[in-house]
Each structure stands twice: as structure tokens, then as C-alpha cells.
Amino acid sequence: MPEGNSIHRFAREHTRDLGGRTVRVSSPQGRFSREASRLNGRAFLRAEASGKHLFHHWQGGLIVHVHLGMFGWFYRRDASDAQPRPTVRMRLATPEVTWDLIGPPTSELVTDQERARILARLGPDPLAPRPGARRFARALANHRKTVGDALLDQRVSAGVGNIYRAEALFLTGIHPLRPAAALDPAAAAAVWQTLRGLMRRGTREGRTTTVAADELDPAERRSGVEAFYVYQQERCRRCGGRIRRFPLTDRVMYACPKCQRRR
DNA sequence: CTAGTATGGACAA
DNA sequence: TGTCCCTACTAGC
């Protein structure tokens, strides 16, 4: 279940594995069969990530738009792994490697205009090279609801999902129910920098772990399991207090009432 | 077997 | 606001 870090990582890996190569494209599950037959045998040019959206650019100007939604994922297979699961929506295969796409609500051919329209409705992406701190601060200041709501709004910060919103607000000591517009500029800047740091780490490591290396206990370090400060936690890693959980933007929000101030 | 859960988002009204 | 899309895994009968 992907947030922006996963999408950016997939884009890198797809470009590395498939860029400039002739690719066999198929749809074992069947819902991408027409598109697959148009793409099959073409050269894959590059993958592009913005927020949680992924675009595959193909020879001849064809563009595939993928959104993984809540369940979608890409699986990298050894080239010898010939048998796809029946649920594979799109299989991209070269002699060296195979990528299987499973479970996306969106997998479609789009025009360049449609791609531009999708990009235009996204706010700044903490993983984009282009600096976004000012746009982010402006979007927060204009947001009518809480900062917790705001961080999940893709027009405010594209690519942030339920884990990163909870963890970034914990690390900045901000309670999610504060009105977004009430954050002062320093707090907004701190949230942005924290999101950037967490998500860059997540992209690099290929997991969503947010806890600093020196705060992991030895068992966690050994196991390599993802570790969080508040997301799905019972007790606060810093103060030992009970983590509160409550619905926010139709998702479950987690916060430590002691470490995260309401104002 | 069924129900419930999970890191998301578009669209209609 | 509600409806729909989409998969895999788990707990419980």
C-alpha cells in the first residue's frame, strides 16, 4: 500500500530496468488487454512519478497512467518466473526482468494533455527536485480544515499518505486537529522539511520506516520491520503515554496528546 | 467459508 | 455525503 515514496522508487526502478528496452506487454487478468497489445514490442522510454501518480512513457508518444490506490503494487520478478498470478493487470517483461502490476484502480493510456491535467491538480511533492516549501505553506494557510486533513489533500502535499501525515506531525510536535491555517510559518516549514526527510529516506530504503536509527531497539534493527512513532502504535516511543486514535479524513489518525500540542 | 482490514482517490448529486 | 473501484491477508466460525 503505497505512498509517494513507493511510487518514486518504482519510477526509478522501472527506468533502470526497462528504459530504452523493447518490452513484452501483456495483461493476464484481462482488463488491460487492448492497451497491452498496442504497447507490446515497443520501446519503453522512461517512468515518471509525481505524488502518487506514475506515468510510463513509451515509444511513439504513448503514455500509461497508473495509480495504485489502496491495494495496488508492482512486483519485480526474476525473468525465469514465467507464471503470472491471474490477478496481474499488466506484465512488463524483458529477457532480464519482469514487472507485474497488481490491483490498481487506475491503469490507462492517456494523452499528454490528460497527463498535464493530472499533474496540474497536484500540489507540491516533497520528493520533487523543484522546491515546494512556499507553495506548501500557502496551501496550508488557505486550507479550511485541520492540519491533519490538509496533509492528506493532494493539492496541499502530493504523495503524502496516512503514515507520513501521522509521523510528520508527531515529529514536529503538532497535534493533527490544529486548524491548518493557524500554523505559523516556522511550523509549516518544519512540517515540509520533515516530510521531505522522511519520504526521501523511504524512497532510498524501499520501506516506510520513520523512526530514527538511534531510536530503534535492537530487535527492530535486526528484523528490518517497518517502525513508526505513532502510526498503529499503542504507546508513545518518546513519553510512554497512550497513543490516541481517531478518524480524520475518513482514515485513522494517530497522535500522542502529550508530545503533540494543540496550540 | 465470511467478515474485516489496509499506506487512495474519482465522481455524482 | 455517498458510491464505486481494486487485492491479499487474517481472524473467526
PDB file of C-alpha atoms (C1' of nucleotides) in Angstrom:
ATOM      1  CA  MET A   1       0.000   0.000   0.000  1.00  0.00           C
ATOM      2  CA  PRO A   2       1.854   2.874  -1.415  1.00  0.00           C
ATOM      3  CA  GLU A   3       2.586   6.457  -0.525  1.00  0.00           C
ATOM      4  CA  GLY A   4       4.657   8.733  -2.731  1.00  0.00           C
ATOM      5  CA  ASN A   5       7.979   7.218  -1.715  1.00  0.00           C
ATOM      6  CA  SER A   6       6.963   3.875  -3.203  1.00  0.00           C
ATOM      7  CA  ILE A   7       5.840   5.487  -6.447  1.00  0.00           C
ATOM      8  CA  HIS A   8       9.104   7.387  -6.833  1.00  0.00           C
ATOM      9  CA  ARG A   9      11.058   4.252  -6.125  1.00  0.00           C
ATOM     10  CA  PHE A  10       9.100   2.272  -8.692  1.00  0.00           C
ATOM     11  CA  ALA A  11       9.705   5.010 -11.246  1.00  0.00           C
ATOM     12  CA  ARG A  12      13.444   4.815 -10.670  1.00  0.00           C
ATOM     13  CA  GLU A  13      13.489   1.055 -10.855  1.00  0.00           C
ATOM     14  CA  HIS A  14      11.325   0.910 -13.956  1.00  0.00           C
ATOM     15  CA  THR A  15      13.535   3.399 -15.756  1.00  0.00           C
ATOM     16  CA  ARG A  16      16.605   1.458 -14.712  1.00  0.00           C
ATOM     17  CA  ASP A  17      15.212  -1.963 -15.688  1.00  0.00           C
ATOM     18  CA  LEU A  18      13.167  -1.082 -18.747  1.00  0.00           C
ATOM     19  CA  GLY A  19      14.435   2.249 -20.105  1.00  0.00           C
ATOM     20  CA  GLY A  20      15.492   2.004 -23.739  1.00  0.00           C
ATOM     21  CA  ARG A  21      14.487  -1.641 -23.984  1.00  0.00           C
ATOM     22  CA  THR A  22      11.951  -3.426 -26.111  1.00  0.00           C
ATOM     23  CA  VAL A  23       9.326  -4.811 -23.751  1.00  0.00           C
ATOM     24  CA  ARG A  24       6.735  -7.545 -23.990  1.00  0.00           C
ATOM     25  CA  VAL A  25       3.455  -6.294 -22.536  1.00  0.00           C
ATOM     26  CA  SER A  26       0.531  -8.469 -21.531  1.00  0.00           C
ATOM     27  CA  SER A  27      -2.490  -8.484 -19.214  1.00  0.00           C
ATOM     28  CA  PRO A  28      -3.076 -11.902 -17.662  1.00  0.00           C
ATOM     29  CA  GLN A  29      -6.048 -10.521 -15.719  1.00  0.00           C
ATOM     30  CA  GLY A  30      -7.522  -9.125 -18.940  1.00  0.00           C
ATOM     31  CA  ARG A  31      -8.559  -5.566 -18.103  1.00  0.00           C
ATOM     32  CA  PHE A  32      -5.522  -4.077 -19.807  1.00  0.00           C
ATOM     33  CA  SER A  33      -5.513  -6.353 -22.859  1.00  0.00           C
ATOM     34  CA  ARG A  34      -6.303  -3.771 -25.542  1.00  0.00           C
ATOM     35  CA  GLU A  35      -3.692  -1.382 -24.210  1.00  0.00           C
ATOM     36  CA  ALA A  36      -1.175  -4.184 -23.804  1.00  0.00           C
ATOM     37  CA  SER A  37      -1.487  -5.206 -27.433  1.00  0.00           C
ATOM     38  CA  ARG A  38      -0.797  -1.620 -28.529  1.00  0.00           C
ATOM     39  CA  LEU A  39       2.282  -1.445 -26.320  1.00  0.00           C
ATOM     40  CA  ASN A  40       3.669  -4.916 -26.840  1.00  0.00           C
ATOM     41  CA  GLY A  41       7.032  -4.872 -28.584  1.00  0.00           C
ATOM     42  CA  ARG A  42       7.564  -1.128 -28.242  1.00  0.00           C
ATOM     43  CA  ALA A  43      10.500   0.549 -26.562  1.00  0.00           C
ATOM     44  CA  PHE A  44       9.942   1.734 -23.009  1.00  0.00           C
ATOM     45  CA  LEU A  45      11.451   5.195 -22.675  1.00  0.00           C
ATOM     46  CA  ARG A  46      11.186   6.225 -19.020  1.00  0.00           C
ATOM     47  CA  ALA A  47       8.970   6.299 -15.947  1.00  0.00           C
ATOM     48  CA  GLU A  48       7.880   9.493 -14.236  1.00  0.00           C
ATOM     49  CA  ALA A  49       6.488   9.912 -10.709  1.00  0.00           C
ATOM     50  CA  SER A  50       4.540  12.809  -9.273  1.00  0.00           C
ATOM     51  CA  GLY A  51       2.835  12.436  -5.916  1.00  0.00           C
ATOM     52  CA  LYS A  52       1.171   9.030  -6.022  1.00  0.00           C
ATOM     53  CA  HIS A  53       0.812   9.067  -9.814  1.00  0.00           C
ATOM     54  CA  LEU A  54       3.081   7.091 -12.113  1.00  0.00           C
ATOM     55  CA  PHE A  55       3.491   7.588 -15.858  1.00  0.00           C
ATOM     56  CA  HIS A  56       5.225   5.242 -18.273  1.00  0.00           C
ATOM     57  CA  HIS A  57       6.463   6.928 -21.415  1.00  0.00           C
ATOM     58  CA  TRP A  58       6.630   4.684 -24.478  1.00  0.00           C
ATOM     59  CA  GLN A  59       7.981   4.946 -27.958  1.00  0.00           C
ATOM     60  CA  GLY A  60       5.531   6.709 -30.262  1.00  0.00           C
ATOM     61  CA  GLY A  61       4.311   9.130 -27.574  1.00  0.00           C
ATOM     62  CA  LEU A  62       2.099   6.623 -25.779  1.00  0.00           C
ATOM     63  CA  ILE A  63       1.715   7.274 -22.048  1.00  0.00           C
ATOM     64  CA  VAL A  64       0.400   4.858 -19.444  1.00  0.00           C
ATOM     65  CA  HIS A  65      -1.017   6.355 -16.265  1.00  0.00           C
ATOM     66  CA  VAL A  66      -1.030   4.157 -13.172  1.00  0.00           C
ATOM     67  CA  HIS A  67      -2.482   4.875  -9.760  1.00  0.00           C
ATOM     68  CA  LEU A  68      -2.024   2.129  -7.186  1.00  0.00           C
ATOM     69  CA  GLY A  69      -4.823   3.234  -4.881  1.00  0.00           C
ATOM     70  CA  MET A  70      -5.049   1.412  -1.596  1.00  0.00           C
ATOM     71  CA  PHE A  71      -4.074  -2.095  -2.738  1.00  0.00           C
ATOM     72  CA  GLY A  72      -2.062  -1.779  -5.904  1.00  0.00           C
ATOM     73  CA  TRP A  73       1.595  -2.779  -6.081  1.00  0.00           C
ATOM     74  CA  PHE A  74       4.380  -3.597  -8.510  1.00  0.00           C
ATOM     75  CA  TYR A  75       6.312  -6.809  -8.062  1.00  0.00           C
ATOM     76  CA  ARG A  76       9.716  -7.327  -9.576  1.00  0.00           C
ATOM     77  CA  ARG A  77      10.182 -10.878 -10.767  1.00  0.00           C
ATOM     78  CA  ASP A  78      13.120 -12.830 -11.881  1.00  0.00           C
ATOM     79  CA  ALA A  79      12.953 -13.288 -15.628  1.00  0.00           C
ATOM     80  CA  SER A  80      12.691 -17.017 -15.092  1.00  0.00           C
ATOM     81  CA  ASP A  81       9.488 -16.571 -13.108  1.00  0.00           C
ATOM     82  CA  ALA A  82       7.240 -17.290 -16.046  1.00  0.00           C
ATOM     83  CA  GLN A  83       3.856 -17.864 -14.381  1.00  0.00           C
ATOM     84  CA  PRO A  84       1.958 -14.694 -13.526  1.00  0.00           C
ATOM     85  CA  ARG A  85      -0.738 -14.667 -10.870  1.00  0.00           C
ATOM     86  CA  PRO A  86      -4.125 -14.483 -12.594  1.00  0.00           C
ATOM     87  CA  THR A  87      -4.658 -11.050 -10.996  1.00  0.00           C
ATOM     88  CA  VAL A  88      -1.752  -9.413 -12.833  1.00  0.00           C
ATOM     89  CA  ARG A  89      -3.214  -6.405 -14.641  1.00  0.00           C
ATOM     90  CA  MET A  90      -0.086  -5.568 -16.604  1.00  0.00           C
ATOM     91  CA  ARG A  91       3.097  -7.561 -17.089  1.00  0.00           C
ATOM     92  CA  LEU A  92       6.196  -5.859 -18.486  1.00  0.00           C
ATOM     93  CA  ALA A  93       8.852  -8.359 -19.477  1.00  0.00           C
ATOM     94  CA  THR A  94      12.363  -8.200 -20.894  1.00  0.00           C
ATOM     95  CA  PRO A  95      14.811 -11.092 -21.142  1.00  0.00           C
ATOM     96  CA  GLU A  96      16.330  -9.943 -17.846  1.00  0.00           C
ATOM     97  CA  VAL A  97      13.433  -8.932 -15.637  1.00  0.00           C
ATOM     98  CA  THR A  98       9.657  -8.912 -15.297  1.00  0.00           C
ATOM     99  CA  TRP A  99       7.457  -6.310 -13.594  1.00  0.00           C
ATOM    100  CA  ASP A 100       3.925  -7.333 -12.568  1.00  0.00           C
ATOM    101  CA  LEU A 101       1.284  -4.738 -11.725  1.00  0.00           C
ATOM    102  CA  ILE A 102      -1.451  -5.948  -9.399  1.00  0.00           C
ATOM    103  CA  GLY A 103      -4.600  -4.317  -8.092  1.00  0.00           C
ATOM    104  CA  PRO A 104      -4.531  -0.741  -9.366  1.00  0.00           C
ATOM    105  CA  PRO A 105      -7.838   1.108  -9.632  1.00  0.00           C
ATOM    106  CA  THR A 106      -6.264   3.084 -12.486  1.00  0.00           C
ATOM    107  CA  SER A 107      -4.192   1.768 -15.378  1.00  0.00           C
ATOM    108  CA  GLU A 108      -4.900   3.589 -18.623  1.00  0.00           C
ATOM    109  CA  LEU A 109      -3.445   5.096 -21.756  1.00  0.00           C
ATOM    110  CA  VAL A 110      -3.570   8.883 -21.591  1.00  0.00           C
ATOM    111  CA  THR A 111      -2.722  11.728 -23.912  1.00  0.00           C
ATOM    112  CA  ASP A 112      -0.110  14.272 -22.999  1.00  0.00           C
ATOM    113  CA  GLN A 113      -2.927  16.747 -22.318  1.00  0.00           C
ATOM    114  CA  GLU A 114      -4.563  14.338 -19.899  1.00  0.00           C
ATOM    115  CA  ARG A 115      -1.231  13.790 -18.174  1.00  0.00           C
ATOM    116  CA  ALA A 116      -0.816  17.548 -17.835  1.00  0.00           C
ATOM    117  CA  ARG A 117      -4.299  17.849 -16.333  1.00  0.00           C
ATOM    118  CA  ILE A 118      -3.485  15.206 -13.723  1.00  0.00           C
ATOM    119  CA  LEU A 119      -0.233  16.930 -12.809  1.00  0.00           C
ATOM    120  CA  ALA A 120      -1.941  20.324 -12.646  1.00  0.00           C
ATOM    121  CA  ARG A 121      -4.245  19.295  -9.831  1.00  0.00           C
ATOM    122  CA  LEU A 122      -1.366  18.143  -7.622  1.00  0.00           C
ATOM    123  CA  GLY A 123       0.261  20.337  -5.035  1.00  0.00           C
ATOM    124  CA  PRO A 124       3.987  20.347  -4.283  1.00  0.00           C
ATOM    125  CA  ASP A 125       5.588  16.912  -3.987  1.00  0.00           C
ATOM    126  CA  PRO A 126       8.123  16.592  -1.148  1.00  0.00           C
ATOM    127  CA  LEU A 127      10.070  14.221  -3.400  1.00  0.00           C
ATOM    128  CA  ALA A 128      10.235  16.533  -6.391  1.00  0.00           C
ATOM    129  CA  PRO A 129      13.569  18.230  -7.099  1.00  0.00           C
ATOM    130  CA  ARG A 130      11.784  21.533  -7.501  1.00  0.00           C
ATOM    131  CA  PRO A 131      11.469  23.342  -4.149  1.00  0.00           C
ATOM    132  CA  GLY A 132       7.924  23.369  -2.833  1.00  0.00           C
ATOM    133  CA  ALA A 133       8.102  24.874   0.635  1.00  0.00           C
ATOM    134  CA  ARG A 134       6.433  28.142  -0.350  1.00  0.00           C
ATOM    135  CA  ARG A 135       3.570  26.516  -2.244  1.00  0.00           C
ATOM    136  CA  PHE A 136       3.075  24.153   0.683  1.00  0.00           C
ATOM    137  CA  ALA A 137       2.941  26.995   3.208  1.00  0.00           C
ATOM    138  CA  ARG A 138       0.479  28.889   1.029  1.00  0.00           C
ATOM    139  CA  ALA A 139      -1.748  25.829   0.613  1.00  0.00           C
ATOM    140  CA  LEU A 140      -1.775  25.241   4.374  1.00  0.00           C
ATOM    141  CA  ALA A 141      -2.649  28.856   5.051  1.00  0.00           C
ATOM    142  CA  ASN A 142      -5.592  28.616   2.640  1.00  0.00           C
ATOM    143  CA  HIS A 143      -6.871  25.307   3.944  1.00  0.00           C
ATOM    144  CA  ARG A 144     -10.150  25.493   5.864  1.00  0.00           C
ATOM    145  CA  LYS A 145      -9.833  22.353   7.940  1.00  0.00           C
ATOM    146  CA  THR A 146      -7.283  20.793  10.284  1.00  0.00           C
ATOM    147  CA  VAL A 147      -3.626  20.264   9.512  1.00  0.00           C
ATOM    148  CA  GLY A 148      -4.273  16.516   9.628  1.00  0.00           C
ATOM    149  CA  ASP A 149      -6.887  16.884   6.896  1.00  0.00           C
ATOM    150  CA  ALA A 150      -4.634  19.188   4.927  1.00  0.00           C
ATOM    151  CA  LEU A 151      -1.694  16.789   4.737  1.00  0.00           C
ATOM    152  CA  LEU A 152      -3.808  14.125   3.048  1.00  0.00           C
ATOM    153  CA  ASP A 153      -5.102  16.614   0.487  1.00  0.00           C
ATOM    154  CA  GLN A 154      -3.035  16.002  -2.640  1.00  0.00           C
ATOM    155  CA  ARG A 155      -3.378  19.669  -3.598  1.00  0.00           C
ATOM    156  CA  VAL A 156      -1.506  20.555  -0.416  1.00  0.00           C
ATOM    157  CA  SER A 157       1.240  17.930  -0.421  1.00  0.00           C
ATOM    158  CA  ALA A 158       1.249  15.377  -3.222  1.00  0.00           C
ATOM    159  CA  GLY A 159       2.363  11.898  -2.256  1.00  0.00           C
ATOM    160  CA  VAL A 160       1.764  12.150   1.477  1.00  0.00           C
ATOM    161  CA  GLY A 161      -0.414   9.341   2.839  1.00  0.00           C
ATOM    162  CA  ASN A 162      -1.779   8.211   6.160  1.00  0.00           C
ATOM    163  CA  ILE A 163       1.545   7.033   7.605  1.00  0.00           C
ATOM    164  CA  TYR A 164       3.591  10.076   6.711  1.00  0.00           C
ATOM    165  CA  ARG A 165       0.956  12.560   7.864  1.00  0.00           C
ATOM    166  CA  ALA A 166       0.805  10.928  11.296  1.00  0.00           C
ATOM    167  CA  GLU A 167       4.561  10.575  11.638  1.00  0.00           C
ATOM    168  CA  ALA A 168       5.467  14.039  10.370  1.00  0.00           C
ATOM    169  CA  LEU A 169       3.016  15.696  12.764  1.00  0.00           C
ATOM    170  CA  PHE A 170       4.419  13.672  15.646  1.00  0.00           C
ATOM    171  CA  LEU A 171       7.988  14.626  14.783  1.00  0.00           C
ATOM    172  CA  THR A 172       7.091  18.299  14.583  1.00  0.00           C
ATOM    173  CA  GLY A 173       5.076  18.177  17.826  1.00  0.00           C
ATOM    174  CA  ILE A 174       1.903  19.408  16.146  1.00  0.00           C
ATOM    175  CA  HIS A 175      -1.485  17.992  17.060  1.00  0.00           C
ATOM    176  CA  PRO A 176      -3.389  16.935  13.909  1.00  0.00           C
ATOM    177  CA  LEU A 177      -6.559  18.754  14.983  1.00  0.00           C
ATOM    178  CA  ARG A 178      -4.968  22.179  14.889  1.00  0.00           C
ATOM    179  CA  PRO A 179      -6.518  24.339  12.167  1.00  0.00           C
ATOM    180  CA  ALA A 180      -4.168  24.241   9.184  1.00  0.00           C
ATOM    181  CA  ALA A 181      -4.337  27.983   8.693  1.00  0.00           C
ATOM    182  CA  ALA A 182      -3.238  28.570  12.299  1.00  0.00           C
ATOM    183  CA  LEU A 183       0.253  27.159  11.755  1.00  0.00           C
ATOM    184  CA  ASP A 184       2.920  29.814  11.844  1.00  0.00           C
ATOM    185  CA  PRO A 185       5.478  29.935   9.001  1.00  0.00           C
ATOM    186  CA  ALA A 186       8.182  28.227  11.055  1.00  0.00           C
ATOM    187  CA  ALA A 187       5.887  25.309  11.859  1.00  0.00           C
ATOM    188  CA  ALA A 188       4.829  24.972   8.226  1.00  0.00           C
ATOM    189  CA  ALA A 189       8.466  24.954   7.150  1.00  0.00           C
ATOM    190  CA  ALA A 190       9.297  22.326   9.769  1.00  0.00           C
ATOM    191  CA  VAL A 191       6.484  20.045   8.582  1.00  0.00           C
ATOM    192  CA  TRP A 192       7.641  20.376   4.980  1.00  0.00           C
ATOM    193  CA  GLN A 193      11.259  19.618   5.800  1.00  0.00           C
ATOM    194  CA  THR A 194      10.207  16.673   7.926  1.00  0.00           C
ATOM    195  CA  LEU A 195       8.072  15.251   5.133  1.00  0.00           C
ATOM    196  CA  ARG A 196      10.948  15.654   2.706  1.00  0.00           C
ATOM    197  CA  GLY A 197      13.365  13.888   5.007  1.00  0.00           C
ATOM    198  CA  LEU A 198      11.050  11.010   5.845  1.00  0.00           C
ATOM    199  CA  MET A 199       9.964  10.421   2.272  1.00  0.00           C
ATOM    200  CA  ARG A 200      13.464  10.621   0.835  1.00  0.00           C
ATOM    201  CA  ARG A 201      14.550   8.065   3.353  1.00  0.00           C
ATOM    202  CA  GLY A 202      11.541   5.920   2.479  1.00  0.00           C
ATOM    203  CA  THR A 203      12.443   6.083  -1.205  1.00  0.00           C
ATOM    204  CA  ARG A 204      16.056   5.185  -0.546  1.00  0.00           C
ATOM    205  CA  GLU A 205      15.315   2.297   1.816  1.00  0.00           C
ATOM    206  CA  GLY A 206      12.278   0.974  -0.013  1.00  0.00           C
ATOM    207  CA  ARG A 207      10.243   0.949   3.202  1.00  0.00           C
ATOM    208  CA  THR A 208       8.270   3.454   5.198  1.00  0.00           C
ATOM    209  CA  THR A 209      10.208   3.297   8.449  1.00  0.00           C
ATOM    210  CA  THR A 210      10.218   6.707  10.086  1.00  0.00           C
ATOM    211  CA  VAL A 211      11.930   6.050  13.411  1.00  0.00           C
ATOM    212  CA  ALA A 212      15.470   7.393  13.594  1.00  0.00           C
ATOM    213  CA  ALA A 213      18.161   4.725  13.591  1.00  0.00           C
ATOM    214  CA  ASP A 214      19.266   5.548  17.143  1.00  0.00           C
ATOM    215  CA  GLU A 215      15.709   5.209  18.440  1.00  0.00           C
ATOM    216  CA  LEU A 216      15.165   1.713  17.060  1.00  0.00           C
ATOM    217  CA  ASP A 217      15.573  -1.049  19.573  1.00  0.00           C
ATOM    218  CA  PRO A 218      17.999  -3.836  18.640  1.00  0.00           C
ATOM    219  CA  ALA A 219      15.263  -6.332  17.727  1.00  0.00           C
ATOM    220  CA  GLU A 220      13.694  -3.814  15.341  1.00  0.00           C
ATOM    221  CA  ARG A 221      17.044  -3.079  13.781  1.00  0.00           C
ATOM    222  CA  ARG A 222      17.719  -6.762  13.233  1.00  0.00           C
ATOM    223  CA  SER A 223      14.303  -7.649  11.873  1.00  0.00           C
ATOM    224  CA  GLY A 224      14.132  -4.718   9.471  1.00  0.00           C
ATOM    225  CA  VAL A 225      10.381  -4.483  10.041  1.00  0.00           C
ATOM    226  CA  GLU A 226       8.914  -1.020   9.493  1.00  0.00           C
ATOM    227  CA  ALA A 227       8.869   1.010  12.695  1.00  0.00           C
ATOM    228  CA  PHE A 228       6.738   4.050  13.500  1.00  0.00           C
ATOM    229  CA  TYR A 229       6.391   6.603  16.264  1.00  0.00           C
ATOM    230  CA  VAL A 230       2.593   6.771  16.436  1.00  0.00           C
ATOM    231  CA  TYR A 231       1.077   5.085  13.385  1.00  0.00           C
ATOM    232  CA  GLN A 232      -0.668   1.921  14.621  1.00  0.00           C
ATOM    233  CA  GLN A 233       1.143   2.236  17.933  1.00  0.00           C
ATOM    234  CA  GLU A 234      -0.275   1.678  21.425  1.00  0.00           C
ATOM    235  CA  ARG A 235       2.339   3.613  23.394  1.00  0.00           C
ATOM    236  CA  CYS A 236       4.448   6.630  22.604  1.00  0.00           C
ATOM    237  CA  ARG A 237       8.064   5.742  21.918  1.00  0.00           C
ATOM    238  CA  ARG A 238       9.186   9.021  23.498  1.00  0.00           C
ATOM    239  CA  CYS A 239       6.997   9.539  26.572  1.00  0.00           C
ATOM    240  CA  GLY A 240       5.393   6.142  27.072  1.00  0.00           C
ATOM    241  CA  GLY A 241       1.887   7.634  27.107  1.00  0.00           C
ATOM    242  CA  ARG A 242      -1.074   6.046  25.352  1.00  0.00           C
ATOM    243  CA  ILE A 243      -1.425   6.925  21.671  1.00  0.00           C
ATOM    244  CA  ARG A 244      -4.845   8.291  20.747  1.00  0.00           C
ATOM    245  CA  ARG A 245      -6.547   7.044  17.608  1.00  0.00           C
ATOM    246  CA  PHE A 246      -9.479   8.800  15.957  1.00  0.00           C
ATOM    247  CA  PRO A 247     -10.995   9.197  12.496  1.00  0.00           C
ATOM    248  CA  LEU A 248      -9.765  12.080  10.367  1.00  0.00           C
ATOM    249  CA  THR A 249     -10.487  12.495   6.647  1.00  0.00           C
ATOM    250  CA  ASP A 250     -12.123   9.044   6.651  1.00  0.00           C
ATOM    251  CA  ARG A 251      -8.908   7.406   7.847  1.00  0.00           C
ATOM    252  CA  VAL A 252      -7.484   6.557  11.229  1.00  0.00           C
ATOM    253  CA  MET A 253      -5.248   9.223  12.687  1.00  0.00           C
ATOM    254  CA  TYR A 254      -2.756   8.516  15.473  1.00  0.00           C
ATOM    255  CA  ALA A 255      -1.318  11.097  17.856  1.00  0.00           C
ATOM    256  CA  CYS A 256       0.391  11.408  21.216  1.00  0.00           C
ATOM    257  CA  PRO A 257      -1.540  14.025  23.214  1.00  0.00           C
ATOM    258  CA  LYS A 258       1.473  14.759  25.370  1.00  0.00           C
ATOM    259  CA  CYS A 259       4.099  15.174  22.635  1.00  0.00           C
ATOM    260  CA  GLN A 260       1.803  16.934  20.150  1.00  0.00           C
ATOM    261  CA  ARG A 261       0.438  20.289  21.256  1.00  0.00           C
ATOM    262  CA  ARG A 262      -2.995  21.530  20.373  1.00  0.00           C
ATOM    263  CA  ARG A 263      -1.667  25.094  20.026  1.00  0.00           C
TER     264      ARG A 263
ATOM    265  C1'  DC B   1     -16.280 -20.243   4.144  1.00  0.00           C
ATOM    266  C1'  DT B   2     -17.223 -14.983   5.651  1.00  0.00           C
ATOM    267  C1'  DA B   3     -16.062 -10.530   7.531  1.00  0.00           C
ATOM    268  C1'  DG B   4     -12.882  -7.197   8.366  1.00  0.00           C
ATOM    269  C1'  DT B   5      -8.861  -4.533   7.443  1.00  0.00           C
ATOM    270  C1'  DA B   6      -5.172  -1.860   4.925  1.00  0.00           C
ATOM    271  C1'  DT B   7      -0.074   3.260   3.434  1.00  0.00           C
ATOM    272  C1'  DG B   8      -6.018   6.021  -2.085  1.00  0.00           C
ATOM    273  C1'  DG B   9      -8.945   8.679  -4.952  1.00  0.00           C
ATOM    274  C1'  DA B  10     -12.622   9.824  -8.685  1.00  0.00           C
ATOM    275  C1'  DC B  11     -17.176  11.062  -9.450  1.00  0.00           C
ATOM    276  C1'  DA B  12     -22.272  12.021  -8.885  1.00  0.00           C
ATOM    277  C1'  DA B  13     -25.621  14.565  -6.615  1.00  0.00           C
TER     278       DA B  13
ATOM    279  C1'  DT C   1     -22.327  12.916   1.525  1.00  0.00           C
ATOM    280  C1'  DG C   2     -22.437   8.579  -0.565  1.00  0.00           C
ATOM    281  C1'  DT C   3     -20.830   5.154  -4.193  1.00  0.00           C
ATOM    282  C1'  DC C   4     -17.618   2.868  -6.614  1.00  0.00           C
ATOM    283  C1'  DC C   5     -13.054   0.770  -7.855  1.00  0.00           C
ATOM    284  C1'  DC C   6      -9.251  -2.536  -6.572  1.00  0.00           C
ATOM    285  C1'  DT C   7      -6.216  -7.236  -3.873  1.00  0.00           C
ATOM    286  C1'  DA C   8      -4.335 -10.007  -0.190  1.00  0.00           C
ATOM    287  C1'  DC C   9      -4.157 -11.450   4.069  1.00  0.00           C
ATOM    288  C1'  DT C  10      -6.044 -12.532   8.776  1.00  0.00           C
ATOM    289  C1'  DA C  11      -9.249 -13.906  12.378  1.00  0.00           C
ATOM    290  C1'  DG C  12     -13.030 -16.460  13.401  1.00  0.00           C
ATOM    291  C1'  DC C  13     -16.761 -19.737  12.586  1.00  0.00           C
TER     292       DC C  13
END
